[in-house]
XYZ file of C-alpha atoms in Angstrom:
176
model
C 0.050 73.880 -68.582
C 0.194 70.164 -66.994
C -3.646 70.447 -65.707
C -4.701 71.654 -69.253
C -3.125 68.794 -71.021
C -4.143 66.174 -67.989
C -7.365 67.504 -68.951
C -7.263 66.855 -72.368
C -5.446 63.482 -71.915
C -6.770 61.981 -68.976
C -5.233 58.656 -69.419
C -2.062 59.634 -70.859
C -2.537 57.526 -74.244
C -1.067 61.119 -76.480
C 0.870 62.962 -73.909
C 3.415 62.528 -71.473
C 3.134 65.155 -68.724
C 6.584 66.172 -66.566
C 7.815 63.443 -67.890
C 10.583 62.288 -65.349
C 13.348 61.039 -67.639
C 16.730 59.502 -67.657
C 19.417 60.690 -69.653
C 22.264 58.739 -68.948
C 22.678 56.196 -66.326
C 25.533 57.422 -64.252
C 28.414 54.473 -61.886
C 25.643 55.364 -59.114
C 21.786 56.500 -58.645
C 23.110 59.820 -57.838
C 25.196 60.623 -60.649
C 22.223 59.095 -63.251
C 21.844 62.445 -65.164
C 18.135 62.921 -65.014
C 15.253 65.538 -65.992
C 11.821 66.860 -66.298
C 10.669 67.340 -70.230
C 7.829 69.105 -69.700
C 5.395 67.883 -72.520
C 5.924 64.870 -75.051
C 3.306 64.833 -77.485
C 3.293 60.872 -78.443
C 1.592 61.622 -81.511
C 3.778 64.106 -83.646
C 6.799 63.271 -81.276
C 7.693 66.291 -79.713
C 9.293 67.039 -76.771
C 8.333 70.707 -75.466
C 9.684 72.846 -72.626
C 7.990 76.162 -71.309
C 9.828 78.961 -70.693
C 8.348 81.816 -69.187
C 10.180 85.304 -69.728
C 9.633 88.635 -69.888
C 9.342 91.170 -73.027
C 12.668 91.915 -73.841
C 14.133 88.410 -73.909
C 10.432 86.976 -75.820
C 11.819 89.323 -78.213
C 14.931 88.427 -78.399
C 14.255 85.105 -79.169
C 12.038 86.090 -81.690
C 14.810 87.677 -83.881
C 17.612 85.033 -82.886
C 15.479 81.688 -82.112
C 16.868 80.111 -78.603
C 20.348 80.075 -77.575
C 22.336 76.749 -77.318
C 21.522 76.628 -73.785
C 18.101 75.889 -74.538
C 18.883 73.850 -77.604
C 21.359 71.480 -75.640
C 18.208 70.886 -72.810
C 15.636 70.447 -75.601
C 17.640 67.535 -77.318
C 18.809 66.007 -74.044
C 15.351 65.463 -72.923
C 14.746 64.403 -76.373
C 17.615 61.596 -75.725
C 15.905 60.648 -72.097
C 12.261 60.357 -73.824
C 14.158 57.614 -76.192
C 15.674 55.950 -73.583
C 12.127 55.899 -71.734
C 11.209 53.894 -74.854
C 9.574 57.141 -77.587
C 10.568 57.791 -80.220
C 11.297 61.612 -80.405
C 11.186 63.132 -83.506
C 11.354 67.343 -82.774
C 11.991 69.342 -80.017
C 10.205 72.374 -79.376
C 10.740 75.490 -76.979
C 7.064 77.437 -75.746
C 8.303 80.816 -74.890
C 5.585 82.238 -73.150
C 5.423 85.808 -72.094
C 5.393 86.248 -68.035
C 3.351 89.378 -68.609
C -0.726 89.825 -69.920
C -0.941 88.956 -73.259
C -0.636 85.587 -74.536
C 1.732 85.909 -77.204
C 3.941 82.682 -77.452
C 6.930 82.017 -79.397
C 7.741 78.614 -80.302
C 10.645 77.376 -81.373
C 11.003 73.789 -83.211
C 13.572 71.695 -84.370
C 14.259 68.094 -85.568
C 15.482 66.086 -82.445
C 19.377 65.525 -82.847
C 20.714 63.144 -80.768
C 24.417 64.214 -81.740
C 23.541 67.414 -79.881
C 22.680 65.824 -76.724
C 25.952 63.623 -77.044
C 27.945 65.823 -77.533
C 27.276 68.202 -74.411
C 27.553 64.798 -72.721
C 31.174 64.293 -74.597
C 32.117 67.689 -73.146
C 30.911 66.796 -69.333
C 33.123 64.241 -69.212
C 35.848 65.837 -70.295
C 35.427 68.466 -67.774
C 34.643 65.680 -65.073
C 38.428 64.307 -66.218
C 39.566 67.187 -66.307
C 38.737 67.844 -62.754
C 40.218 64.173 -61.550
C 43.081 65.252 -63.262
C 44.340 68.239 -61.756
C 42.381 67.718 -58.747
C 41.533 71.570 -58.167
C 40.960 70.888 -54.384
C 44.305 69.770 -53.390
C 45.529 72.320 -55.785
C 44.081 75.620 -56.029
C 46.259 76.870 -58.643
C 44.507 74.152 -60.726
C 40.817 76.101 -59.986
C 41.796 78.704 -63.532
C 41.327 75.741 -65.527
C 37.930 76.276 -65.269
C 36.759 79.472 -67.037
C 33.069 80.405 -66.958
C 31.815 81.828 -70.296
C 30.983 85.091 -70.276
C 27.490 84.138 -71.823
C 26.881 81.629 -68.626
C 23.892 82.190 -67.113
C 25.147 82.620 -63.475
C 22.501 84.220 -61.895
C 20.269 81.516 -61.069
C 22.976 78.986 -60.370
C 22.344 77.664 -57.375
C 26.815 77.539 -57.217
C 27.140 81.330 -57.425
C 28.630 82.718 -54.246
C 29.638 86.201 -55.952
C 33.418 87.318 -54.618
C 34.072 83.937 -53.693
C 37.667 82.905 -54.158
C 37.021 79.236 -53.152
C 35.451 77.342 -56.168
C 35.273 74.531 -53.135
C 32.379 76.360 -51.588
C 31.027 78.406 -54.822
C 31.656 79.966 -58.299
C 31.622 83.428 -58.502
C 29.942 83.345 -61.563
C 31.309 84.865 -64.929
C 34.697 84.291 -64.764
C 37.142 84.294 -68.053
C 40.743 83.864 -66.359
């Protein structure tokens, strides 16, 4: 998808291609919160992010539109295009089947910034949280810290499944 829209673009005047962007700046370089959006169209203002899946979740998200997973990502590299300087206007999800046919679902919404703040509100409050009751000197502190059972765990590069040391890894869906 970046070499057809280099293509079309070839100076970058429209589109912004894996755009590198900064969320929030965080007390050092390492803790900036940062991303990739994929594809900001200057013109209409719209950030876009691929997603490649297979048939049964393309169809999923055909009856029930993307969950807030994707919603929360779409709006906070809608918040790190404005910092860059744009001026975001929608967010849009390509969902792009992995198999033959080309058969895309897009989803698109206005950009809300109060989306992307507000999964920022609720990092810090787990990041206090966590100074707080300081899970590492006490262990009894690591329950605290439920995992939804709608997290996707499986690619997380955390999950260490049976592991009772939330030190060393999660072991993914968790609700105690």
């Amino acid at each position: 998808m970046a070499d057809l829209f280099e293509k079309r673009d070839p100076n970058g005047d429209r589109y912004l291609v894996e755009q590198r962007v900064t969320v929030r700046k965080g007390f050092t370089e390492a803790a900036d919160i940062t991303g990739s959006a994929d594809l900001y169209d200057r013109q209409t203002g719209t950030v876009f992010d691929w997603k490649i899946t297979g048939t049964s979740s393309l169809a999923k998200y055909r009856r029930n539109g993307p969950g807030d997973q994707y919603r929360i990502q779409a709006n906070l590299y809608g918040l790190g295009m404005r910092n860059a300087g744009e001026t975001p206007r929608r967010v849009a999800i390509v969902f792009l089947p992995r198999h033959h046919i080309l058969d895309p679902f897009v989803w698109v919404d206005d950009f809300r910034p109060e989306v992307a703040e507000a999964a920022l509100a609720r990092l810090d409050s787990i990041r206090d949280q966590i100074v707080r009751t300081d899970p590492e000197a006490n262990p009894a502190a690591r329950s605290d810290f439920p995992t939804s059972p709608a997290a996707k765990c499986f690619f997380c590069p955390w999950r260490r499944p049976g592991s009772t040391d939330l030190a060393t890894g999660c072991p993914g869906n968790q609700t105690t």
